[in-house]
Amino acid sequence: MPLPPLVDPAPLLDPAEQERTLRHAALAGLGEIGQRRLAAAHVAVIGAGGLGSPVILALAAAGVGTLTVIDDDVVDLSNLQRQVLHRVADLGRPKTDSVERVTRDLSPTTRVHARRERLTAHNAADLLRGADLVVDGSDSFVTREAVARATETLGVPLVWGALQGAAAQVTVFWSTPPDGAARVVLDDLYPTGSAHDAPSCAEAGVLGPLCLQVGGLLATEAVKLIAGVGEPLLGRILVVDAWAGAVRDVPLAPARRSSPAPIVAATDIPEIEPERLAEKLDTGAVLLDVREPWETARGVIPGSVLRPLADVLAAPTALASPAGDGPVVVVCQAGGRARRAAEALRATGVDASVLRGGYTAWIAAAGAPAGANT
């Protein structure tokens, strides 16, 4: 649903800025008032890499008044395939230098606070305090969790994106949204610690043009929230498959808050030991793997039904057909997401349990290499 504007409009823009942003002023729903809201906004961007680069370019060009950009890295030659903010001449220099130069060239009225330091759980809240909105373009789940916790504490919206290979996700989290909107946070998609084993860009690769597409989507969500236009992705997740040329809009509402049926506490969900899994499957149980495609591409337990967690939470009853009236064993990498899925399934009457320790524990029990499909 549409949300109220995040910031009050700035005073009238100077003539040069009015002319520079004429196409926004002519845009239905945004207009001159919306452009002044952008000018009054303070957006913090985490990372000046593959996702941060197009976000910074787009928000500066859009006329956002203040950008805080946090990145402690330097430009490497392998960055230039996707990190369009930087140039060959920038090699070896701090990425924050590129941020300041490019932003100044695009939008002289935009104030830039470039912070060359590593964001951690200890300093995240201090680094982000004062921002109206945060865009997370980092490539580490440790960093993403630190950013998410800080924005939850500060009560500001978090525009969030993740990209692996040729697939991506985009959504909005907000711990204290306006009245009538659901509270949705990172734990509703990835419980703490559940995705720390994601492969790096060097391991999984990353499609350069997709960074621009996803960065554009992140910047658009920021504009929508600041100006109060359109329908932000709060409570929805956009799933992009570049190779298939497909974009899906999946509802993301926690089962424990959205289902009218009683929810079984996570501590009450039965667990299956990895050594007993084959016995359970022999009795007719369905094995449901709720990891992401980039994870299942590295190995699955034979016979698994593959459905990412977001899909299960959006439509838990959709598993009824393959499961019949029989039990379901849910597996993820380590167990956290499996519990979330099992809660949603049990709320619909499915006899769901989780594989203790997830795929990692099954691999260890089977004595197989981590990427095995045996």
PDB file of C-alpha atoms in Angstrom, residues 67-367:
ATOM      1  CA  LEU A  67      24.360  10.887   0.976  1.00  0.00           C
ATOM      2  CA  THR A  68      26.394   9.074   3.607  1.00  0.00           C
ATOM      3  CA  VAL A  69      28.413   6.300   1.966  1.00  0.00           C
ATOM      4  CA  ILE A  70      30.260   3.755   4.104  1.00  0.00           C
ATOM      5  CA  ASP A  71      32.992   1.632   2.489  1.00  0.00           C
ATOM      6  CA  ASP A  72      36.519   0.776   3.640  1.00  0.00           C
ATOM      7  CA  ASP A  73      37.739  -0.902   0.435  1.00  0.00           C
ATOM      8  CA  VAL A  74      40.004   0.211  -2.418  1.00  0.00           C
ATOM      9  CA  VAL A  75      39.356  -0.183  -6.143  1.00  0.00           C
ATOM     10  CA  ASP A  76      40.643  -3.416  -7.682  1.00  0.00           C
ATOM     11  CA  LEU A  77      40.822  -4.233 -11.387  1.00  0.00           C
ATOM     12  CA  SER A  78      38.296  -7.078 -10.995  1.00  0.00           C
ATOM     13  CA  ASN A  79      35.770  -4.569  -9.583  1.00  0.00           C
ATOM     14  CA  LEU A  80      35.392  -2.727 -12.877  1.00  0.00           C
ATOM     15  CA  GLN A  81      33.296  -5.460 -14.502  1.00  0.00           C
ATOM     16  CA  ARG A  82      30.307  -4.399 -12.373  1.00  0.00           C
ATOM     17  CA  GLN A  83      31.191  -1.476 -10.065  1.00  0.00           C
ATOM     18  CA  VAL A  84      30.381   1.308 -12.511  1.00  0.00           C
ATOM     19  CA  LEU A  85      31.224   4.135 -10.117  1.00  0.00           C
ATOM     20  CA  HIS A  86      34.960   3.522 -10.545  1.00  0.00           C
ATOM     21  CA  ARG A  87      37.452   3.846 -13.419  1.00  0.00           C
ATOM     22  CA  VAL A  88      40.850   2.382 -14.326  1.00  0.00           C
ATOM     23  CA  ALA A  89      42.438   5.593 -13.046  1.00  0.00           C
ATOM     24  CA  ASP A  90      40.957   4.814  -9.603  1.00  0.00           C
ATOM     25  CA  LEU A  91      42.839   1.516  -9.142  1.00  0.00           C
ATOM     26  CA  GLY A  92      44.338   1.287  -5.671  1.00  0.00           C
ATOM     27  CA  ARG A  93      42.456   4.338  -4.429  1.00  0.00           C
ATOM     28  CA  PRO A  94      39.690   4.287  -1.785  1.00  0.00           C
ATOM     29  CA  LYS A  95      36.251   3.710  -3.246  1.00  0.00           C
ATOM     30  CA  THR A  96      35.012   6.653  -1.213  1.00  0.00           C
ATOM     31  CA  ASP A  97      37.196   8.918  -3.408  1.00  0.00           C
ATOM     32  CA  SER A  98      35.166   7.842  -6.458  1.00  0.00           C
ATOM     33  CA  VAL A  99      31.967   8.492  -4.524  1.00  0.00           C
ATOM     34  CA  GLU A 100      32.920  12.089  -3.793  1.00  0.00           C
ATOM     35  CA  ARG A 101      34.119  12.818  -7.340  1.00  0.00           C
ATOM     36  CA  VAL A 102      31.192  11.290  -9.206  1.00  0.00           C
ATOM     37  CA  THR A 103      28.533  12.705  -6.900  1.00  0.00           C
ATOM     38  CA  ARG A 104      30.005  16.188  -7.204  1.00  0.00           C
ATOM     39  CA  ASP A 105      30.024  15.897 -11.016  1.00  0.00           C
ATOM     40  CA  LEU A 106      26.401  14.683 -11.158  1.00  0.00           C
ATOM     41  CA  SER A 107      24.728  16.812  -8.508  1.00  0.00           C
ATOM     42  CA  PRO A 108      26.600  19.828  -7.118  1.00  0.00           C
ATOM     43  CA  THR A 109      23.902  20.397  -4.498  1.00  0.00           C
ATOM     44  CA  THR A 110      24.216  16.894  -2.978  1.00  0.00           C
ATOM     45  CA  ARG A 111      26.246  16.779   0.227  1.00  0.00           C
ATOM     46  CA  VAL A 112      28.404  13.666   0.556  1.00  0.00           C
ATOM     47  CA  HIS A 113      29.676  12.180   3.795  1.00  0.00           C
ATOM     48  CA  ALA A 114      32.136   9.505   2.684  1.00  0.00           C
ATOM     49  CA  ARG A 115      33.088   7.271   5.605  1.00  0.00           C
ATOM     50  CA  ARG A 116      36.079   5.070   4.885  1.00  0.00           C
ATOM     51  CA  GLU A 117      35.623   2.535   7.647  1.00  0.00           C
ATOM     52  CA  ARG A 118      34.267  -0.953   8.115  1.00  0.00           C
ATOM     53  CA  LEU A 119      30.725  -1.143   9.434  1.00  0.00           C
ATOM     54  CA  THR A 120      30.340  -3.624  12.295  1.00  0.00           C
ATOM     55  CA  ALA A 121      27.715  -4.592  14.823  1.00  0.00           C
ATOM     56  CA  HIS A 122      29.459  -2.265  17.282  1.00  0.00           C
ATOM     57  CA  ASN A 123      29.523   0.931  15.202  1.00  0.00           C
ATOM     58  CA  ALA A 124      26.559   0.459  12.821  1.00  0.00           C
ATOM     59  CA  ALA A 125      24.027   2.457  14.822  1.00  0.00           C
ATOM     60  CA  ASP A 126      26.443   5.383  15.256  1.00  0.00           C
ATOM     61  CA  LEU A 127      27.343   5.413  11.543  1.00  0.00           C
ATOM     62  CA  LEU A 128      23.697   5.327  10.440  1.00  0.00           C
ATOM     63  CA  ARG A 129      22.211   7.668  13.019  1.00  0.00           C
ATOM     64  CA  GLY A 130      20.667  10.737  11.388  1.00  0.00           C
ATOM     65  CA  ALA A 131      19.796   9.063   8.086  1.00  0.00           C
ATOM     66  CA  ASP A 132      16.145   9.037   7.028  1.00  0.00           C
ATOM     67  CA  LEU A 133      16.638   5.781   5.136  1.00  0.00           C
ATOM     68  CA  VAL A 134      19.365   3.168   4.608  1.00  0.00           C
ATOM     69  CA  VAL A 135      20.169   1.288   1.400  1.00  0.00           C
ATOM     70  CA  ASP A 136      22.227  -1.862   1.976  1.00  0.00           C
ATOM     71  CA  GLY A 137      24.434  -2.740  -0.982  1.00  0.00           C
ATOM     72  CA  SER A 138      26.948  -4.808   0.993  1.00  0.00           C
ATOM     73  CA  ASP A 139      28.036  -8.286  -0.062  1.00  0.00           C
ATOM     74  CA  SER A 140      28.436  -9.918   3.359  1.00  0.00           C
ATOM     75  CA  PHE A 141      25.644 -11.367   5.473  1.00  0.00           C
ATOM     76  CA  VAL A 142      27.569 -10.437   8.609  1.00  0.00           C
ATOM     77  CA  THR A 143      27.427  -6.810   7.490  1.00  0.00           C
ATOM     78  CA  ARG A 144      23.798  -7.136   6.390  1.00  0.00           C
ATOM     79  CA  GLU A 145      22.802  -8.434   9.813  1.00  0.00           C
ATOM     80  CA  ALA A 146      24.647  -5.567  11.527  1.00  0.00           C
ATOM     81  CA  VAL A 147      22.901  -3.028   9.274  1.00  0.00           C
ATOM     82  CA  ALA A 148      19.517  -4.667   9.837  1.00  0.00           C
ATOM     83  CA  ARG A 149      19.886  -4.634  13.621  1.00  0.00           C
ATOM     84  CA  ALA A 150      20.951  -0.985  13.581  1.00  0.00           C
ATOM     85  CA  THR A 151      18.019   0.115  11.416  1.00  0.00           C
ATOM     86  CA  GLU A 152      15.633  -1.826  13.649  1.00  0.00           C
ATOM     87  CA  THR A 153      17.039   0.001  16.670  1.00  0.00           C
ATOM     88  CA  LEU A 154      16.892   3.389  14.943  1.00  0.00           C
ATOM     89  CA  GLY A 155      13.423   2.703  13.485  1.00  0.00           C
ATOM     90  CA  VAL A 156      14.368   3.755   9.937  1.00  0.00           C
ATOM     91  CA  PRO A 157      13.436   1.855   6.760  1.00  0.00           C
ATOM     92  CA  LEU A 158      16.017  -0.422   5.174  1.00  0.00           C
ATOM     93  CA  VAL A 159      16.034  -0.887   1.406  1.00  0.00           C
ATOM     94  CA  TRP A 160      17.721  -4.256   0.972  1.00  0.00           C
ATOM     95  CA  GLY A 161      19.138  -6.153  -1.966  1.00  0.00           C
ATOM     96  CA  ALA A 162      21.152  -9.321  -2.406  1.00  0.00           C
ATOM     97  CA  LEU A 163      22.732 -10.668  -5.569  1.00  0.00           C
ATOM     98  CA  GLN A 164      24.421 -13.974  -6.332  1.00  0.00           C
ATOM     99  CA  GLY A 165      25.413 -15.058  -9.818  1.00  0.00           C
ATOM    100  CA  ALA A 166      22.518 -14.109 -12.092  1.00  0.00           C
ATOM    101  CA  ALA A 167      19.820 -14.047  -9.388  1.00  0.00           C
ATOM    102  CA  ALA A 168      18.796 -11.299  -6.999  1.00  0.00           C
ATOM    103  CA  GLN A 169      16.313 -10.267  -4.315  1.00  0.00           C
ATOM    104  CA  VAL A 170      15.047  -6.775  -3.475  1.00  0.00           C
ATOM    105  CA  THR A 171      12.781  -5.781  -0.595  1.00  0.00           C
ATOM    106  CA  VAL A 172      12.154  -3.211   2.148  1.00  0.00           C
ATOM    107  CA  PHE A 173      12.405  -3.895   5.872  1.00  0.00           C
ATOM    108  CA  TRP A 174      11.014  -1.548   8.515  1.00  0.00           C
ATOM    109  CA  SER A 175      10.721  -2.215  12.237  1.00  0.00           C
ATOM    110  CA  THR A 176       8.454   0.782  12.936  1.00  0.00           C
ATOM    111  CA  PRO A 177       6.415   1.427   9.786  1.00  0.00           C
ATOM    112  CA  PRO A 178       3.456   3.834   9.663  1.00  0.00           C
ATOM    113  CA  ASP A 179       0.111   2.722  11.098  1.00  0.00           C
ATOM    114  CA  GLY A 180      -1.544   0.086   8.953  1.00  0.00           C
ATOM    115  CA  ALA A 181       1.684  -1.339   7.549  1.00  0.00           C
ATOM    116  CA  ALA A 182       3.163  -4.614   8.783  1.00  0.00           C
ATOM    117  CA  ARG A 183       6.487  -4.727  10.608  1.00  0.00           C
ATOM    118  CA  VAL A 184       8.875  -6.751   8.438  1.00  0.00           C
ATOM    119  CA  VAL A 185      12.542  -7.256   9.317  1.00  0.00           C
ATOM    120  CA  LEU A 186      15.500  -9.252   8.007  1.00  0.00           C
ATOM    121  CA  ASP A 187      14.818 -12.151  10.379  1.00  0.00           C
ATOM    122  CA  ASP A 188      11.512 -12.704   8.585  1.00  0.00           C
ATOM    123  CA  LEU A 189      13.470 -13.725   5.499  1.00  0.00           C
ATOM    124  CA  TYR A 190      16.819 -14.882   6.891  1.00  0.00           C
ATOM    125  CA  PRO A 191      16.908 -15.788  10.581  1.00  0.00           C
ATOM    126  CA  THR A 192      20.129 -14.700  12.269  1.00  0.00           C
ATOM    127  CA  GLY A 193      23.113 -16.771  11.163  1.00  0.00           C
ATOM    128  CA  SER A 194      21.201 -18.753   8.546  1.00  0.00           C
ATOM    129  CA  ALA A 195      23.043 -17.482   5.468  1.00  0.00           C
ATOM    130  CA  HIS A 196      26.611 -16.868   6.604  1.00  0.00           C
ATOM    131  CA  ASP A 197      27.920 -19.531   4.252  1.00  0.00           C
ATOM    132  CA  ALA A 198      26.884 -17.677   1.079  1.00  0.00           C
ATOM    133  CA  PRO A 199      29.632 -17.935  -1.551  1.00  0.00           C
ATOM    134  CA  SER A 200      31.608 -14.812  -2.379  1.00  0.00           C
ATOM    135  CA  CYS A 201      31.473 -13.090  -5.767  1.00  0.00           C
ATOM    136  CA  ALA A 202      34.824 -14.704  -6.553  1.00  0.00           C
ATOM    137  CA  GLU A 203      33.353 -18.158  -5.889  1.00  0.00           C
ATOM    138  CA  ALA A 204      29.886 -17.821  -7.444  1.00  0.00           C
ATOM    139  CA  GLY A 205      30.526 -15.059  -9.984  1.00  0.00           C
ATOM    140  CA  VAL A 206      28.217 -12.117 -10.548  1.00  0.00           C
ATOM    141  CA  LEU A 207      26.511 -10.826 -13.690  1.00  0.00           C
ATOM    142  CA  GLY A 208      27.671  -7.242 -14.136  1.00  0.00           C
ATOM    143  CA  PRO A 209      24.599  -5.801 -15.894  1.00  0.00           C
ATOM    144  CA  LEU A 210      22.353  -7.284 -13.195  1.00  0.00           C
ATOM    145  CA  CYS A 211      24.072  -5.045 -10.632  1.00  0.00           C
ATOM    146  CA  LEU A 212      22.803  -2.011 -12.541  1.00  0.00           C
ATOM    147  CA  GLN A 213      19.277  -3.430 -12.727  1.00  0.00           C
ATOM    148  CA  VAL A 214      19.136  -4.266  -9.023  1.00  0.00           C
ATOM    149  CA  GLY A 215      20.823  -1.013  -8.014  1.00  0.00           C
ATOM    150  CA  GLY A 216      18.196   0.863 -10.013  1.00  0.00           C
ATOM    151  CA  LEU A 217      15.443  -1.013  -8.189  1.00  0.00           C
ATOM    152  CA  LEU A 218      16.996  -0.170  -4.823  1.00  0.00           C
ATOM    153  CA  ALA A 219      17.251   3.512  -5.723  1.00  0.00           C
ATOM    154  CA  THR A 220      13.646   3.501  -6.927  1.00  0.00           C
ATOM    155  CA  GLU A 221      12.461   2.062  -3.607  1.00  0.00           C
ATOM    156  CA  ALA A 222      14.346   4.832  -1.810  1.00  0.00           C
ATOM    157  CA  VAL A 223      12.688   7.509  -3.967  1.00  0.00           C
ATOM    158  CA  LYS A 224       9.242   5.974  -3.377  1.00  0.00           C
ATOM    159  CA  LEU A 225       9.698   5.992   0.386  1.00  0.00           C
ATOM    160  CA  ILE A 226      11.151   9.496   0.551  1.00  0.00           C
ATOM    161  CA  ALA A 227       8.461  11.079  -1.614  1.00  0.00           C
ATOM    162  CA  GLY A 228       5.521   8.894  -0.564  1.00  0.00           C
ATOM    163  CA  VAL A 229       4.748   7.730  -4.103  1.00  0.00           C
ATOM    164  CA  GLY A 230       3.897   4.313  -5.493  1.00  0.00           C
ATOM    165  CA  GLU A 231       3.816   1.128  -3.439  1.00  0.00           C
ATOM    166  CA  PRO A 232       7.096   0.229  -1.705  1.00  0.00           C
ATOM    167  CA  LEU A 233       8.225  -3.386  -1.421  1.00  0.00           C
ATOM    168  CA  LEU A 234       7.512  -3.508   2.320  1.00  0.00           C
ATOM    169  CA  GLY A 235       6.016  -6.963   2.887  1.00  0.00           C
ATOM    170  CA  ARG A 236       6.941  -8.090  -0.633  1.00  0.00           C
ATOM    171  CA  ILE A 237      10.153  -9.396  -2.146  1.00  0.00           C
ATOM    172  CA  LEU A 238      11.129  -8.999  -5.770  1.00  0.00           C
ATOM    173  CA  VAL A 239      12.951 -12.090  -7.048  1.00  0.00           C
ATOM    174  CA  VAL A 240      14.991 -11.596 -10.227  1.00  0.00           C
ATOM    175  CA  ASP A 241      16.304 -14.413 -12.429  1.00  0.00           C
ATOM    176  CA  ALA A 242      18.372 -12.733 -15.126  1.00  0.00           C
ATOM    177  CA  TRP A 243      19.069 -15.876 -17.166  1.00  0.00           C
ATOM    178  CA  ALA A 244      15.351 -16.686 -17.335  1.00  0.00           C
ATOM    179  CA  GLY A 245      14.404 -13.053 -17.930  1.00  0.00           C
ATOM    180  CA  ALA A 246      11.922 -13.379 -15.066  1.00  0.00           C
ATOM    181  CA  VAL A 247      10.925 -11.126 -12.177  1.00  0.00           C
ATOM    182  CA  ARG A 248       8.531 -12.404  -9.505  1.00  0.00           C
ATOM    183  CA  ASP A 249       6.772 -10.432  -6.793  1.00  0.00           C
ATOM    184  CA  VAL A 250       6.436 -12.685  -3.717  1.00  0.00           C
ATOM    185  CA  PRO A 251       4.522 -11.646  -0.571  1.00  0.00           C
ATOM    186  CA  LEU A 252       6.750 -11.652   2.499  1.00  0.00           C
ATOM    187  CA  ALA A 253       4.700 -11.613   5.676  1.00  0.00           C
ATOM    188  CA  PRO A 254       5.782 -13.634   8.727  1.00  0.00           C
ATOM    189  CA  ALA A 255       3.555 -16.680   9.146  1.00  0.00           C
ATOM    190  CA  ARG A 256       3.485 -16.220  12.892  1.00  0.00           C
ATOM    191  CA  ARG A 257       1.869 -12.791  12.452  1.00  0.00           C
ATOM    192  CA  SER A 258      -0.237 -13.336   9.360  1.00  0.00           C
ATOM    193  CA  SER A 259      -1.810 -16.744   9.870  1.00  0.00           C
ATOM    194  CA  PRO A 260      -5.110 -16.994  11.733  1.00  0.00           C
ATOM    195  CA  ALA A 261      -4.243 -20.492  12.894  1.00  0.00           C
ATOM    196  CA  PRO A 262      -2.347 -21.122  16.149  1.00  0.00           C
ATOM    197  CA  ILE A 263       1.405 -21.239  15.634  1.00  0.00           C
ATOM    198  CA  VAL A 264       3.468 -23.915  17.289  1.00  0.00           C
ATOM    199  CA  ALA A 265       6.439 -22.440  19.126  1.00  0.00           C
ATOM    200  CA  ALA A 266       9.754 -23.028  17.385  1.00  0.00           C
ATOM    201  CA  THR A 267      11.018 -24.945  20.398  1.00  0.00           C
ATOM    202  CA  ASP A 268       8.120 -27.408  19.977  1.00  0.00           C
ATOM    203  CA  ILE A 269       8.887 -28.284  16.353  1.00  0.00           C
ATOM    204  CA  PRO A 270      10.124 -31.881  16.102  1.00  0.00           C
ATOM    205  CA  GLU A 271      13.675 -32.406  14.886  1.00  0.00           C
ATOM    206  CA  ILE A 272      14.974 -35.306  12.831  1.00  0.00           C
ATOM    207  CA  GLU A 273      18.564 -36.415  13.333  1.00  0.00           C
ATOM    208  CA  PRO A 274      20.530 -36.639  10.047  1.00  0.00           C
ATOM    209  CA  GLU A 275      21.179 -40.336  10.691  1.00  0.00           C
ATOM    210  CA  ARG A 276      17.409 -40.999  10.866  1.00  0.00           C
ATOM    211  CA  LEU A 277      16.451 -39.024   7.765  1.00  0.00           C
ATOM    212  CA  ALA A 278      16.478 -41.977   5.345  1.00  0.00           C
ATOM    213  CA  GLU A 279      14.215 -43.917   7.709  1.00  0.00           C
ATOM    214  CA  LYS A 280      11.798 -40.987   7.851  1.00  0.00           C
ATOM    215  CA  LEU A 281      11.720 -40.635   4.070  1.00  0.00           C
ATOM    216  CA  ASP A 282      11.101 -44.367   3.666  1.00  0.00           C
ATOM    217  CA  THR A 283       7.834 -43.894   5.553  1.00  0.00           C
ATOM    218  CA  GLY A 284       6.614 -41.435   2.900  1.00  0.00           C
ATOM    219  CA  ALA A 285       7.766 -38.084   4.271  1.00  0.00           C
ATOM    220  CA  VAL A 286       8.486 -35.259   1.808  1.00  0.00           C
ATOM    221  CA  LEU A 287      11.872 -33.568   2.108  1.00  0.00           C
ATOM    222  CA  LEU A 288      11.506 -29.799   1.543  1.00  0.00           C
ATOM    223  CA  ASP A 289      14.669 -27.753   0.946  1.00  0.00           C
ATOM    224  CA  VAL A 290      14.014 -24.028   1.570  1.00  0.00           C
ATOM    225  CA  ARG A 291      17.451 -22.712   0.632  1.00  0.00           C
ATOM    226  CA  GLU A 292      18.046 -20.261  -2.213  1.00  0.00           C
ATOM    227  CA  PRO A 293      18.939 -21.451  -5.757  1.00  0.00           C
ATOM    228  CA  TRP A 294      22.562 -20.359  -5.361  1.00  0.00           C
ATOM    229  CA  GLU A 295      22.774 -22.663  -2.316  1.00  0.00           C
ATOM    230  CA  THR A 296      21.027 -25.691  -3.800  1.00  0.00           C
ATOM    231  CA  ALA A 297      23.220 -25.370  -6.902  1.00  0.00           C
ATOM    232  CA  ARG A 298      26.117 -26.380  -4.648  1.00  0.00           C
ATOM    233  CA  GLY A 299      24.436 -29.589  -3.508  1.00  0.00           C
ATOM    234  CA  VAL A 300      21.129 -31.070  -2.339  1.00  0.00           C
ATOM    235  CA  ILE A 301      19.898 -34.168  -0.553  1.00  0.00           C
ATOM    236  CA  PRO A 302      18.518 -36.545  -3.201  1.00  0.00           C
ATOM    237  CA  GLY A 303      14.734 -36.421  -3.551  1.00  0.00           C
ATOM    238  CA  SER A 304      14.378 -32.911  -2.145  1.00  0.00           C
ATOM    239  CA  VAL A 305      11.551 -30.616  -3.201  1.00  0.00           C
ATOM    240  CA  LEU A 306      13.172 -27.209  -3.752  1.00  0.00           C
ATOM    241  CA  ARG A 307      11.211 -24.118  -2.643  1.00  0.00           C
ATOM    242  CA  PRO A 308      12.966 -21.015  -1.254  1.00  0.00           C
ATOM    243  CA  LEU A 309      11.784 -19.830   2.135  1.00  0.00           C
ATOM    244  CA  ALA A 310      10.087 -16.710   0.752  1.00  0.00           C
ATOM    245  CA  ASP A 311       7.887 -18.885  -1.478  1.00  0.00           C
ATOM    246  CA  VAL A 312       6.949 -21.160   1.428  1.00  0.00           C
ATOM    247  CA  LEU A 313       6.024 -18.246   3.678  1.00  0.00           C
ATOM    248  CA  ALA A 314       3.999 -16.657   0.875  1.00  0.00           C
ATOM    249  CA  ALA A 315       1.983 -19.813   0.115  1.00  0.00           C
ATOM    250  CA  PRO A 316       2.510 -22.590   2.689  1.00  0.00           C
ATOM    251  CA  THR A 317      -0.563 -24.496   1.488  1.00  0.00           C
ATOM    252  CA  ALA A 318       0.977 -24.885  -1.979  1.00  0.00           C
ATOM    253  CA  LEU A 319       2.965 -27.853  -0.675  1.00  0.00           C
ATOM    254  CA  ALA A 320      -0.212 -29.781   0.039  1.00  0.00           C
ATOM    255  CA  SER A 321      -0.278 -31.512  -3.342  1.00  0.00           C
ATOM    256  CA  PRO A 322       3.165 -33.193  -3.258  1.00  0.00           C
ATOM    257  CA  ALA A 323       2.933 -33.773   0.473  1.00  0.00           C
ATOM    258  CA  GLY A 324      -0.561 -35.234   0.508  1.00  0.00           C
ATOM    259  CA  ASP A 325      -1.521 -35.960   4.096  1.00  0.00           C
ATOM    260  CA  GLY A 326       1.978 -37.163   4.962  1.00  0.00           C
ATOM    261  CA  PRO A 327       4.709 -35.534   7.022  1.00  0.00           C
ATOM    262  CA  VAL A 328       7.240 -33.016   5.742  1.00  0.00           C
ATOM    263  CA  VAL A 329      10.866 -32.694   6.797  1.00  0.00           C
ATOM    264  CA  VAL A 330      12.229 -29.201   6.167  1.00  0.00           C
ATOM    265  CA  VAL A 331      15.919 -28.597   5.546  1.00  0.00           C
ATOM    266  CA  CYS A 332      17.999 -25.452   5.070  1.00  0.00           C
ATOM    267  CA  GLN A 333      21.734 -24.922   5.468  1.00  0.00           C
ATOM    268  CA  ALA A 334      21.913 -24.966   9.258  1.00  0.00           C
ATOM    269  CA  GLY A 335      18.339 -25.050  10.609  1.00  0.00           C
ATOM    270  CA  GLY A 336      17.159 -21.466  11.162  1.00  0.00           C
ATOM    271  CA  ARG A 337      15.144 -21.017   7.979  1.00  0.00           C
ATOM    272  CA  ALA A 338      13.805 -24.554   8.212  1.00  0.00           C
ATOM    273  CA  ARG A 339      12.176 -23.666  11.532  1.00  0.00           C
ATOM    274  CA  ARG A 340      10.502 -20.623   9.992  1.00  0.00           C
ATOM    275  CA  ALA A 341       9.114 -22.765   7.178  1.00  0.00           C
ATOM    276  CA  ALA A 342       8.017 -25.505   9.571  1.00  0.00           C
ATOM    277  CA  GLU A 343       6.120 -22.956  11.679  1.00  0.00           C
ATOM    278  CA  ALA A 344       4.220 -21.788   8.606  1.00  0.00           C
ATOM    279  CA  LEU A 345       3.470 -25.343   7.474  1.00  0.00           C
ATOM    280  CA  ARG A 346       2.305 -26.503  10.894  1.00  0.00           C
ATOM    281  CA  ALA A 347      -0.028 -23.494  11.055  1.00  0.00           C
ATOM    282  CA  THR A 348      -1.834 -24.980   8.019  1.00  0.00           C
ATOM    283  CA  GLY A 349      -2.089 -28.427   9.622  1.00  0.00           C
ATOM    284  CA  VAL A 350       0.966 -30.040   7.992  1.00  0.00           C
ATOM    285  CA  ASP A 351       2.976 -32.457  10.146  1.00  0.00           C
ATOM    286  CA  ALA A 352       6.287 -30.623   9.660  1.00  0.00           C
ATOM    287  CA  SER A 353       9.617 -31.277  11.319  1.00  0.00           C
ATOM    288  CA  VAL A 354      13.123 -29.977  10.667  1.00  0.00           C
ATOM    289  CA  LEU A 355      16.388 -31.701   9.904  1.00  0.00           C
ATOM    290  CA  ARG A 356      18.616 -30.962  12.894  1.00  0.00           C
ATOM    291  CA  GLY A 357      21.678 -29.022  11.771  1.00  0.00           C
ATOM    292  CA  GLY A 358      20.409 -28.763   8.190  1.00  0.00           C
ATOM    293  CA  TYR A 359      22.280 -29.708   5.049  1.00  0.00           C
ATOM    294  CA  THR A 360      25.610 -29.050   6.757  1.00  0.00           C
ATOM    295  CA  ALA A 361      24.893 -31.705   9.390  1.00  0.00           C
ATOM    296  CA  TRP A 362      23.603 -34.166   6.770  1.00  0.00           C
ATOM    297  CA  ILE A 363      26.816 -33.798   4.763  1.00  0.00           C
ATOM    298  CA  ALA A 364      28.891 -34.399   7.896  1.00  0.00           C
ATOM    299  CA  ALA A 365      26.835 -37.470   8.849  1.00  0.00           C
ATOM    300  CA  ALA A 366      27.057 -38.883   5.321  1.00  0.00           C
ATOM    301  CA  GLY A 367      30.784 -38.279   5.149  1.00  0.00           C
TER     302      GLY A 367
END
